[in-house]
mmCIF file of C-alpha atoms in Angstrom:
data_model
loop_
_atom_site.group_PDB
_atom_site.id
_atom_site.type_symbol
_atom_site.label_atom_id
_atom_site.label_comp_id
_atom_site.label_asym_id
_atom_site.label_seq_id
_atom_site.Cartn_x
_atom_site.Cartn_y
_atom_site.Cartn_z
ATOM 1 C CA MET A 1361 65.386 42.537 1.897
ATOM 2 C CA LYS A 1362 63.565 45.843 2.425
ATOM 3 C CA ARG A 1363 60.247 43.995 2.110
ATOM 4 C CA THR A 1364 61.271 41.448 4.762
ATOM 5 C CA LEU A 1365 62.385 44.243 7.066
ATOM 6 C CA ALA A 1366 59.113 46.094 6.560
ATOM 7 C CA ILE A 1367 57.090 42.932 7.347
ATOM 8 C CA SER A 1368 59.226 42.216 10.429
ATOM 9 C CA PHE A 1369 58.757 45.789 11.591
ATOM 10 C CA ALA A 1370 55.008 45.541 11.112
ATOM 11 C CA VAL A 1371 54.813 42.224 13.000
ATOM 12 C CA LEU A 1372 56.955 43.627 15.822
ATOM 13 C CA SER A 1373 54.781 46.737 16.005
ATOM 14 C CA LEU A 1374 51.652 44.626 16.200
ATOM 15 C CA ALA A 1375 53.149 42.449 18.940
ATOM 16 C CA LEU A 1376 54.171 45.524 20.943
ATOM 17 C CA ALA A 1377 50.732 47.029 20.476
ATOM 18 C CA ALA A 1378 49.129 43.794 21.689
ATOM 19 C CA LEU A 1379 51.417 43.756 24.720
ATOM 20 C CA ALA A 1380 50.594 47.343 25.497
ATOM 21 C CA LEU A 1381 46.903 46.590 25.324
ATOM 22 C CA ALA A 1382 47.082 43.410 27.380
ATOM 23 C CA PRO A 1383 47.213 45.018 30.857
ATOM 24 C CA SER A 1384 44.287 47.323 30.110
ATOM 25 C CA ARG A 1385 42.192 44.347 28.956
ATOM 26 C CA ALA A 1386 43.062 42.400 32.067
ATOM 27 C CA GLY A 1387 41.924 45.395 34.100
ATOM 28 C CA ALA A 1388 38.621 45.689 32.244
ATOM 29 C CA ALA A 1389 36.888 43.326 34.648
ATOM 30 C CA ASP A 1390 37.983 45.521 37.529
ATOM 31 C CA GLU A 1391 36.917 48.818 36.023
ATOM 32 C CA PHE A 1392 34.164 49.057 38.648
ATOM 33 C CA ARG A 1393 35.018 49.832 42.221
ATOM 34 C CA TRP A 1394 33.485 47.369 44.639
ATOM 35 C CA PHE A 1395 33.042 48.021 48.329
ATOM 36 C CA ASP A 1396 33.230 45.082 50.701
ATOM 37 C CA LYS A 1397 31.284 46.748 53.491
ATOM 38 C CA LEU A 1398 27.810 48.202 53.323
ATOM 39 C CA ASP A 1399 28.776 51.189 55.516
ATOM 40 C CA ASP A 1400 31.493 52.172 53.029
ATOM 41 C CA GLY A 1401 28.995 51.834 50.178
ATOM 42 C CA ILE A 1402 26.501 54.041 52.018
ATOM 43 C CA ALA A 1403 29.171 56.714 52.565
ATOM 44 C CA GLU A 1404 29.991 56.618 48.838
ATOM 45 C CA ALA A 1405 26.289 56.808 47.914
ATOM 46 C CA LYS A 1406 25.888 59.892 50.112
ATOM 47 C CA LYS A 1407 28.879 61.473 48.393
ATOM 48 C CA THR A 1408 27.876 60.623 44.814
ATOM 49 C CA GLY A 1409 24.064 60.601 45.008
ATOM 50 C CA LYS A 1410 23.996 57.166 43.352
ATOM 51 C CA PRO A 1411 21.808 54.234 44.414
ATOM 52 C CA ILE A 1412 23.475 51.132 45.854
ATOM 53 C CA PHE A 1413 23.683 47.683 44.301
ATOM 54 C CA LEU A 1414 24.022 45.466 47.363
ATOM 55 C CA CYS A 1415 24.988 41.905 46.589
ATOM 56 C CA PHE A 1416 25.165 39.101 49.165
ATOM 57 C CA ARG A 1417 27.713 36.444 48.333
ATOM 58 C CA MET B 438 26.560 49.282 36.712
ATOM 59 C CA SER B 439 28.508 52.538 36.629
ATOM 60 C CA LYS B 440 25.327 54.317 37.748
ATOM 61 C CA TYR B 441 25.446 52.371 41.006
ATOM 62 C CA VAL B 442 27.656 52.232 44.056
ATOM 63 C CA LEU B 443 28.606 48.557 44.107
ATOM 64 C CA VAL B 444 28.764 46.637 47.364
ATOM 65 C CA ARG B 445 29.571 42.939 47.626
ATOM 66 C CA GLN B 446 28.901 41.959 51.174
ATOM 67 C CA THR B 447 30.949 38.889 51.984
ATOM 68 C CA ARG B 448 30.195 38.725 55.719
ATOM 69 C CA ILE B 449 26.637 38.668 56.964
ATOM 70 C CA GLU B 450 27.362 39.212 60.663
ATOM 71 C CA ASP B 451 26.844 43.003 60.512
ATOM 72 C CA ILE B 452 23.832 42.898 58.222
ATOM 73 C CA ASP B 453 20.372 43.595 59.633
ATOM 74 C CA ILE B 454 18.595 40.549 58.175
ATOM 75 C CA GLY B 455 15.317 41.807 59.633
ATOM 76 C CA HIS B 456 15.499 44.676 57.147
ATOM 77 C CA TYR B 457 17.393 42.826 54.411
ATOM 78 C CA GLU B 458 15.191 39.768 54.628
ATOM 79 C CA PHE B 459 15.789 37.319 51.781
ATOM 80 C CA ASP B 460 15.501 33.660 50.831
ATOM 81 C CA PRO B 461 18.782 32.317 52.214
ATOM 82 C CA GLN B 462 18.667 29.189 50.052
ATOM 83 C CA VAL B 463 19.471 30.739 46.669
ATOM 84 C CA THR B 464 22.456 31.185 44.365
ATOM 85 C CA VAL B 465 22.356 34.946 43.877
ATOM 86 C CA TYR B 466 20.572 37.685 45.736
ATOM 87 C CA PHE B 467 20.900 41.445 45.500
ATOM 88 C CA PHE B 468 19.082 44.510 46.706
ATOM 89 C CA VAL B 469 18.850 47.951 45.173
ATOM 90 C CA ILE B 470 18.781 50.517 47.954
ATOM 91 C CA ASN B 471 19.594 54.163 48.596
ATOM 92 C CA ALA B 472 21.921 55.838 51.070
ATOM 93 C CA ASP B 473 19.109 55.775 53.667
ATOM 94 C CA GLU B 474 18.964 51.993 53.214
ATOM 95 C CA GLN B 475 15.488 52.224 51.720
ATOM 96 C CA ILE B 476 14.983 49.085 49.653
ATOM 97 C CA TYR B 477 13.803 49.753 46.110
ATOM 98 C CA LEU B 478 13.791 46.139 44.973
ATOM 99 C CA ARG B 479 15.120 42.620 45.435
ATOM 100 C CA TYR B 480 16.566 40.341 42.775
ATOM 101 C CA GLY B 481 16.829 36.589 43.261
ATOM 102 C CA GLY B 482 14.625 33.636 44.109
ATOM 103 C CA ARG B 483 14.174 30.219 42.609
ATOM 104 C CA ASP B 484 11.778 27.340 42.052
ATOM 105 C CA ASP B 485 12.004 23.585 42.586
ATOM 106 C CA GLU B 486 13.320 22.867 39.124
ATOM 107 C CA SER B 487 16.411 25.020 39.197
ATOM 108 C CA ALA B 488 18.293 27.645 41.175
ATOM 109 C CA GLU B 489 18.431 29.694 37.991
ATOM 110 C CA SER B 490 14.879 29.586 36.633
ATOM 111 C CA TYR B 491 14.418 33.290 37.265
ATOM 112 C CA LEU B 492 18.030 34.454 36.955
ATOM 113 C CA ASN B 493 19.266 35.836 33.671
ATOM 114 C CA LEU B 494 21.046 38.915 32.358
ATOM 115 C CA LYS B 495 17.963 40.424 30.737
ATOM 116 C CA SER B 496 15.820 40.343 33.871
ATOM 117 C CA MET B 497 18.791 41.690 35.822
ATOM 118 C CA GLU B 498 19.021 44.575 33.371
ATOM 119 C CA VAL B 499 15.274 45.223 33.807
ATOM 120 C CA ALA B 500 15.773 45.228 37.594
ATOM 121 C CA LEU B 501 18.716 47.625 37.425
ATOM 122 C CA ASP B 502 16.773 50.033 35.182
ATOM 123 C CA ARG B 503 13.838 49.914 37.580
ATOM 124 C CA GLY B 504 16.199 50.586 40.457
ATOM 125 C CA LEU B 505 17.359 53.775 38.730
ATOM 126 C CA GLU B 506 13.741 54.847 38.093
ATOM 127 C CA GLN B 507 12.926 54.341 41.786
ATOM 128 C CA HIS B 508 16.013 56.285 42.774
ATOM 129 C CA LYS B 509 14.946 59.203 40.585
ATOM 130 C CA LEU B 510 11.512 59.181 42.231
ATOM 131 C CA TRP B 511 13.169 59.148 45.642
ATOM 132 C CA GLN B 512 15.438 62.056 44.721
ATOM 133 C CA GLU B 513 12.368 63.979 43.587
ATOM 134 C CA GLY B 514 10.646 63.250 46.905
ATOM 135 C CA LYS B 515 8.020 61.101 45.193
ATOM 136 C CA LEU B 516 8.801 57.815 46.918
ATOM 137 C CA GLU B 517 7.614 57.158 50.433
ATOM 138 C CA ALA B 518 9.883 55.270 52.813
ATOM 139 C CA PRO B 519 8.105 52.242 54.293
ATOM 140 C CA LYS B 520 8.434 51.464 57.982
ATOM 141 C CA ARG B 521 11.645 49.571 58.641
ATOM 142 C CA ALA B 522 11.187 46.023 59.966
ATOM 143 C CA ALA B 523 12.483 45.119 63.427
ATOM 144 C CA ALA B 524 16.243 44.630 63.385
ATOM 145 C CA ARG B 525 17.570 41.067 63.453
ATOM 146 C CA PHE B 526 21.114 39.786 63.173
ATOM 147 C CA VAL B 527 22.546 36.310 62.756
ATOM 148 C CA LYS B 528 23.944 36.520 66.294
ATOM 149 C CA ASP B 529 20.330 36.581 67.517
ATOM 150 C CA TYR B 530 20.069 32.888 66.603
ATOM 151 C CA GLU B 531 21.455 30.799 69.444
ATOM 152 C CA GLU B 532 22.447 28.068 67.024
ATOM 153 C CA ILE B 533 24.591 30.482 64.995
ATOM 154 C CA ARG B 534 25.918 32.408 67.994
ATOM 155 C CA ASP B 535 27.086 29.225 69.742
ATOM 156 C CA GLY B 536 28.207 27.587 66.496
ATOM 157 C CA PRO B 537 30.066 29.357 63.693
ATOM 158 C CA LEU B 538 30.306 32.740 65.430
ATOM 159 C CA LYS B 539 31.845 31.244 68.557
ATOM 160 C CA ARG B 540 34.402 29.419 66.407
ATOM 161 C CA ASN B 541 34.987 32.606 64.393
ATOM 162 C CA ASN B 542 33.904 30.820 61.212
ATOM 163 C CA CYS B 543 32.000 32.276 58.282
ATOM 164 C CA VAL B 544 28.222 32.263 58.614
ATOM 165 C CA HIS B 545 26.783 30.890 55.392
ATOM 166 C CA CYS B 546 23.408 32.224 54.271
ATOM 167 C CA HIS B 547 21.662 28.845 54.531
ATOM 168 C CA MET B 548 22.626 28.739 58.219
ATOM 169 C CA ILE B 549 19.991 31.421 58.782
ATOM 170 C CA GLY B 550 17.376 28.775 57.945
ATOM 171 C CA GLN B 551 19.028 26.285 60.295
ATOM 172 C CA GLY B 552 19.141 28.929 63.020
ATOM 173 C CA GLN B 553 15.464 29.749 62.606
ATOM 174 C CA THR B 554 14.359 26.123 62.847
ATOM 175 C CA GLY B 555 16.856 25.265 65.593
ATOM 176 C CA ASP B 556 15.771 28.150 67.810
ATOM 177 C CA LEU B 557 12.068 27.437 67.282
ATOM 178 C CA MET B 558 12.601 23.785 68.192
ATOM 179 C CA ARG B 559 14.603 24.702 71.280
ATOM 180 C CA ALA B 560 11.783 26.959 72.430
ATOM 181 C CA GLY B 561 9.241 24.224 71.675
ATOM 182 C CA LYS B 562 7.551 26.550 69.194
ATOM 183 C CA LEU B 563 8.238 24.880 65.866
ATOM 184 C CA ASP B 564 5.022 24.337 63.950
ATOM 185 C CA LYS B 565 6.219 22.285 61.003
ATOM 186 C CA GLN B 566 3.233 23.057 58.808
ATOM 187 C CA ARG B 567 3.518 26.769 59.514
ATOM 188 C CA ASP B 568 7.278 27.249 59.657
ATOM 189 C CA LEU B 569 8.738 24.878 57.068
ATOM 190 C CA TRP B 570 6.650 25.631 53.977
ATOM 191 C CA VAL B 571 8.578 28.747 53.031
ATOM 192 C CA TYR B 572 9.060 30.746 49.844
ATOM 193 C CA PRO B 573 6.170 29.328 47.809
ATOM 194 C CA ASP B 574 6.325 29.095 44.035
ATOM 195 C CA VAL B 575 4.007 31.171 41.824
ATOM 196 C CA LYS B 576 3.709 28.160 39.508
ATOM 197 C CA ARG B 577 1.663 26.452 42.227
ATOM 198 C CA LEU B 578 -0.919 29.222 41.663
ATOM 199 C CA GLY B 579 -0.791 28.621 37.924
ATOM 200 C CA ILE B 580 1.412 31.602 37.077
ATOM 201 C CA VAL B 581 4.199 31.015 34.571
ATOM 202 C CA LEU B 582 6.373 34.088 34.143
ATOM 203 C CA GLU B 583 8.475 35.140 31.220
ATOM 204 C CA ALA B 584 11.699 34.978 33.199
ATOM 205 C CA GLU B 585 13.603 37.425 31.008
ATOM 206 C CA LYS B 586 10.949 40.124 31.297
ATOM 207 C CA GLY B 587 10.594 40.071 35.048
ATOM 208 C CA LEU B 588 6.916 39.945 35.941
ATOM 209 C CA VAL B 589 5.269 39.519 32.548
ATOM 210 C CA VAL B 590 2.932 36.512 32.474
ATOM 211 C CA LYS B 591 3.885 33.923 29.871
ATOM 212 C CA ASP B 592 1.181 31.374 30.611
ATOM 213 C CA VAL B 593 -1.707 30.880 33.034
ATOM 214 C CA LYS B 594 -3.189 27.706 34.469
ATOM 215 C CA ASP B 595 -5.286 26.461 37.382
ATOM 216 C CA ALA B 596 -6.270 29.064 40.007
ATOM 217 C CA ALA B 597 -4.677 31.990 38.164
ATOM 218 C CA LYS B 598 -6.554 31.134 34.973
ATOM 219 C CA LYS B 599 -9.827 30.795 36.866
ATOM 220 C CA ALA B 600 -9.212 34.210 38.425
ATOM 221 C CA GLY B 601 -8.840 35.807 34.994
ATOM 222 C CA LEU B 602 -5.106 36.421 34.845
ATOM 223 C CA ALA B 603 -4.065 36.564 31.201
ATOM 224 C CA LYS B 604 -0.947 36.067 29.130
ATOM 225 C CA LYS B 605 1.101 39.269 28.701
ATOM 226 C CA ASP B 606 -0.316 40.768 31.919
ATOM 227 C CA GLU B 607 2.436 42.394 33.931
ATOM 228 C CA ILE B 608 2.150 41.955 37.696
ATOM 229 C CA THR B 609 2.655 45.263 39.505
ATOM 230 C CA HIS B 610 1.266 44.648 43.012
ATOM 231 C CA LEU B 611 0.556 41.788 45.398
ATOM 232 C CA ASN B 612 -2.108 42.529 48.003
ATOM 233 C CA GLY B 613 -1.622 46.225 47.297
ATOM 234 C CA GLN B 614 2.152 46.259 47.696
ATOM 235 C CA SER B 615 4.341 47.195 44.769
ATOM 236 C CA VAL B 616 6.484 44.476 43.154
ATOM 237 C CA LEU B 617 9.147 45.274 40.581
ATOM 238 C CA THR B 618 10.927 41.928 40.234
ATOM 239 C CA PHE B 619 10.397 38.224 40.748
ATOM 240 C CA GLY B 620 12.432 38.582 43.962
ATOM 241 C CA ASP B 621 9.898 41.137 45.252
ATOM 242 C CA LEU B 622 6.992 38.902 44.285
ATOM 243 C CA GLN B 623 8.354 35.803 46.006
ATOM 244 C CA HIS B 624 9.329 37.828 49.064
ATOM 245 C CA LEU B 625 5.774 39.160 49.466
ATOM 246 C CA LEU B 626 4.214 35.812 48.590
ATOM 247 C CA ASN B 627 6.140 34.319 51.506
ATOM 248 C CA LYS B 628 4.480 36.870 53.788
ATOM 249 C CA VAL B 629 0.930 35.931 52.803
ATOM 250 C CA PRO B 630 -0.535 34.157 55.854
ATOM 251 C CA ARG B 631 -0.539 30.353 55.654
ATOM 252 C CA ASP B 632 -4.278 30.165 56.153
ATOM 253 C CA ALA B 633 -5.137 32.893 53.617
ATOM 254 C CA THR B 634 -7.844 31.839 51.185
ATOM 255 C CA GLU B 635 -7.110 34.348 48.458
ATOM 256 C CA LEU B 636 -4.622 36.943 47.281
ATOM 257 C CA GLU B 637 -5.010 39.942 45.055
ATOM 258 C CA LEU B 638 -2.728 40.762 42.151
ATOM 259 C CA THR B 639 -2.778 44.072 40.348
ATOM 260 C CA VAL B 640 -1.671 43.780 36.746
ATOM 261 C CA LYS B 641 -0.940 46.116 33.891
ATOM 262 C CA ARG B 642 -3.023 45.039 30.886
ATOM 263 C CA LYS B 643 -2.800 47.125 27.713
ATOM 264 C CA ASP B 644 -1.912 50.255 29.721
ATOM 265 C CA ALA B 645 -4.857 49.767 32.089
ATOM 266 C CA SER B 646 -4.645 48.535 35.648
ATOM 267 C CA GLU B 647 -6.715 45.463 36.543
ATOM 268 C CA LYS B 648 -7.192 43.535 39.773
ATOM 269 C CA VAL B 649 -7.238 39.756 39.867
ATOM 270 C CA THR B 650 -8.195 37.747 42.951
ATOM 271 C CA ILE B 651 -6.695 34.281 43.075
ATOM 272 C CA ALA B 652 -8.251 31.628 45.322
ATOM 273 C CA LEU B 653 -5.711 29.736 47.422
ATOM 274 C CA ASP B 654 -6.193 26.069 48.178
ATOM 275 C CA LYS B 655 -4.749 24.455 51.301
ATOM 276 C CA LEU B 656 -1.678 23.266 49.379
ATOM 277 C CA TRP B 657 -0.742 26.609 47.845
ATOM 278 C CA ARG B 658 2.535 26.850 49.795
ATOM 279 C CA VAL B 659 3.711 23.360 48.933
ATOM 280 C CA THR B 660 7.098 23.148 47.183
ATOM 281 C CA ASN B 661 9.979 20.738 47.520
ATOM 282 C CA ILE B 662 11.285 21.955 50.866
ATOM 283 C CA GLU B 663 13.473 18.926 51.489
ATOM 284 C CA ARG B 664 16.516 20.717 50.018
ATOM 285 C CA ARG B 665 16.122 23.603 52.461
ATOM 286 C CA ALA B 666 18.245 23.975 55.594
ATOM 287 C CA THR B 667 15.110 24.999 57.512
ATOM 288 C CA THR B 668 13.734 21.506 56.816
ATOM 289 C CA GLN B 669 16.987 19.588 57.190
ATOM 290 C CA ARG B 670 17.489 21.038 60.664
ATOM 291 C CA ALA B 671 14.016 19.934 61.750
ATOM 292 C CA GLU B 672 13.803 16.810 63.878
ATOM 293 C CA PRO B 673 13.520 13.852 63.646
ATOM 294 C CA PHE B 674 16.208 12.343 61.472
ATOM 295 C CA PRO B 675 14.452 9.753 59.226
ATOM 296 C CA GLU B 676 17.297 7.217 59.801
ATOM 297 C CA PHE B 677 18.046 6.703 56.096
ATOM 298 C CA TRP B 678 18.965 8.599 52.956
ATOM 299 C CA GLY B 679 17.546 7.900 49.520
ATOM 300 C CA LYS B 680 16.874 8.951 45.982
ATOM 301 C CA ALA B 681 13.361 9.292 44.549
ATOM 302 C CA LEU B 682 12.379 6.752 41.911
ATOM 303 C CA THR B 683 11.341 8.117 38.534
ATOM 304 C CA ASP B 684 7.775 7.594 37.312
ATOM 305 C CA ASP B 685 8.984 4.778 35.040
ATOM 306 C CA GLU B 686 10.855 3.089 37.886
ATOM 307 C CA LYS B 687 7.755 3.308 40.081
ATOM 308 C CA ARG B 688 5.616 1.776 37.349
ATOM 309 C CA ALA B 689 8.127 -1.014 36.799
ATOM 310 C CA ALA B 690 8.186 -1.724 40.547
ATOM 311 C CA GLY B 691 4.375 -1.787 40.695
ATOM 312 C CA LEU B 692 4.203 1.174 43.079
ATOM 313 C CA LYS B 693 1.604 3.948 43.193
ATOM 314 C CA PRO B 694 2.364 6.734 40.675
ATOM 315 C CA LYS B 695 2.138 9.470 43.324
ATOM 316 C CA GLY B 696 3.201 7.336 46.256
ATOM 317 C CA PHE B 697 6.412 7.269 48.272
ATOM 318 C CA ALA B 698 9.283 5.487 46.555
ATOM 319 C CA LEU B 699 12.747 6.214 47.810
ATOM 320 C CA LYS B 700 15.688 4.002 46.968
ATOM 321 C CA VAL B 701 18.129 3.841 49.855
ATOM 322 C CA THR B 702 21.450 5.145 48.563
ATOM 323 C CA LYS B 703 23.935 5.171 51.381
ATOM 324 C CA PHE B 704 24.244 5.153 55.146
ATOM 325 C CA TRP B 705 26.599 7.989 56.002
ATOM 326 C CA VAL B 706 26.565 6.953 59.646
ATOM 327 C CA LYS B 707 25.188 3.946 61.511
ATOM 328 C CA THR B 708 21.457 4.418 61.888
ATOM 329 C CA ASN B 709 18.585 2.709 63.639
ATOM 330 C CA ALA B 710 17.023 1.841 60.269
ATOM 331 C CA GLN B 711 20.226 0.073 59.226
ATOM 332 C CA ALA B 712 20.327 -1.771 62.539
ATOM 333 C CA ALA B 713 16.703 -2.851 61.914
ATOM 334 C CA GLY B 714 17.757 -4.393 58.597
ATOM 335 C CA LEU B 715 17.275 -1.648 55.993
ATOM 336 C CA LYS B 716 19.822 -2.004 53.198
ATOM 337 C CA VAL B 717 21.207 0.070 50.332
ATOM 338 C CA ASP B 718 18.976 -0.361 47.201
ATOM 339 C CA ASP B 719 15.875 -1.149 49.293
ATOM 340 C CA ILE B 720 12.880 0.905 48.187
ATOM 341 C CA VAL B 721 10.907 2.531 50.988
ATOM 342 C CA TYR B 722 7.291 2.856 49.828
ATOM 343 C CA ALA B 723 5.278 3.273 53.043
ATOM 344 C CA VAL B 724 5.512 4.882 56.490
ATOM 345 C CA ASP B 725 3.216 3.514 59.187
ATOM 346 C CA GLY B 726 0.958 2.109 56.494
ATOM 347 C CA VAL B 727 0.707 5.394 54.590
ATOM 348 C CA GLU B 728 1.832 5.107 50.965
ATOM 349 C CA GLU B 729 1.070 8.564 49.665
ATOM 350 C CA ASP B 730 0.604 12.104 50.916
ATOM 351 C CA GLU B 731 -0.766 15.174 49.165
ATOM 352 C CA THR B 732 2.213 17.342 50.115
ATOM 353 C CA THR B 733 5.153 15.137 49.232
ATOM 354 C CA GLN B 734 6.250 11.967 47.465
ATOM 355 C CA SER B 735 9.306 11.743 49.690
ATOM 356 C CA ALA B 736 9.112 9.266 52.554
ATOM 357 C CA THR B 737 11.917 11.046 54.407
ATOM 358 C CA LEU B 738 10.172 14.432 54.200
ATOM 359 C CA TYR B 739 6.917 12.804 55.275
ATOM 360 C CA ILE B 740 8.698 11.380 58.336
ATOM 361 C CA LYS B 741 10.163 14.787 59.172
ATOM 362 C CA LEU B 742 6.817 16.533 58.822
ATOM 363 C CA THR B 743 4.664 14.067 60.711
ATOM 364 C CA LYS B 744 6.844 12.256 63.273
ATOM 365 C CA ASN B 745 8.871 13.203 66.331
ATOM 366 C CA ALA B 746 12.179 12.122 67.772
ATOM 367 C CA GLY B 747 11.577 9.077 69.969
ATOM 368 C CA ASP B 748 8.704 7.769 67.831
ATOM 369 C CA THR B 749 8.953 4.184 66.590
ATOM 370 C CA ILE B 750 7.851 3.834 62.998
ATOM 371 C CA LYS B 751 7.228 0.975 60.573
ATOM 372 C CA VAL B 752 8.380 1.405 57.000
ATOM 373 C CA GLY B 753 7.205 -0.655 54.042
ATOM 374 C CA VAL B 754 10.198 -1.873 52.077
ATOM 375 C CA LEU B 755 10.434 -3.395 48.630
ATOM 376 C CA ARG B 756 13.446 -5.675 48.240
ATOM 377 C CA GLY B 757 13.958 -8.000 45.281
ATOM 378 C CA GLY B 758 10.288 -7.604 44.340
ATOM 379 C CA LYS B 759 9.080 -8.672 47.805
ATOM 380 C CA LYS B 760 7.405 -6.375 50.307
ATOM 381 C CA GLN B 761 8.321 -6.409 53.978
ATOM 382 C CA GLU B 762 8.083 -4.167 57.032
ATOM 383 C CA LEU B 763 10.872 -2.893 59.241
ATOM 384 C CA SER B 764 10.435 -1.090 62.534
ATOM 385 C CA PHE B 765 12.863 1.361 64.147
ATOM 386 C CA LYS B 766 13.042 4.314 66.529
ATOM 387 C CA LEU B 767 13.701 7.831 65.258
ATOM 388 C CA LYS B 768 16.543 9.892 66.716
ATOM 389 C CA ALA B 769 16.575 13.689 66.754
ATOM 390 C CA ARG B 770 19.673 14.012 64.575
ATOM 391 C CA PRO B 771 21.955 11.665 62.631
ATOM 392 C CA TRP B 772 24.991 12.516 64.770
#
């Protein structure tokens, strides 16, 4: 009985851990901030000193 | 990517395409610039075989690293800013201004090509030989690049081989101007005058810098331009649509290996060629008695390049193994 409970607890913990991780994984693709307008990107580049990756799509 | 400010420009209306000049007929194109809008490099470009011949993650990584190196030089005051090209916007093209912009629709990149050709035609200034052979392919010069390494030469043939270009050379300049990516190279190659007889490449060879002068023949700009909007917008409309026969199909039909051979596929609208008797599955193999041309094996492109709206042409047609001629007048546009 104790063994079954321990296994159930472990499975439940794993499931909860997976659930907790799920939103952060979904957000991984959005970890970069994209600007939709070149002027906004230029303002950010002036602030941060970074170069600009300007993609036309 | 975290070392960059990332901008995905989804509307082109506000972009100065005089400064951000690029091949509008590609899948992906990006620039690496600084806050002063100084362009460090371009990434993109294609060949006739595929839209993705030069696009891959490794070459993109190389480009991004080079962008950071250029930025460092700029921050250290070691990079000169070139003169900015004259400003140009999509609204400057009458065809775009009175078309998609008036209807408040999106302007697609390829429309830039249509706008260029449309405006030149309207002004009576379109020189088809000069204006339609755009964005030449380095392979035509005999340069095969190792696509994943950017500008490292994988193989050399023809004019490039004769000039002394060697495998593993890395191209660094074209006619004295720095190139960091394939996009840069194709962009500058497009600016080489049509009637130029040679171009100079500077290459890195075993840590030394060498110059190589490549002779240009009169066909050096020739690529398959039929897929381009610049060409499609050009008049006249050939009055039929077709698919090129393969070499085997040409042989089986008894046609010249490098000659025209276009199988009529469909009539999307009623055309003068259809009215003259041209049918789906007919093979068009000649235009006004000409069966082959050094610039194209496409009868429809040949018509576009050499004829005008209002001209009456005769096409040679192969139907059921029998040759016949059909004559029809060319309109400016299909509709």
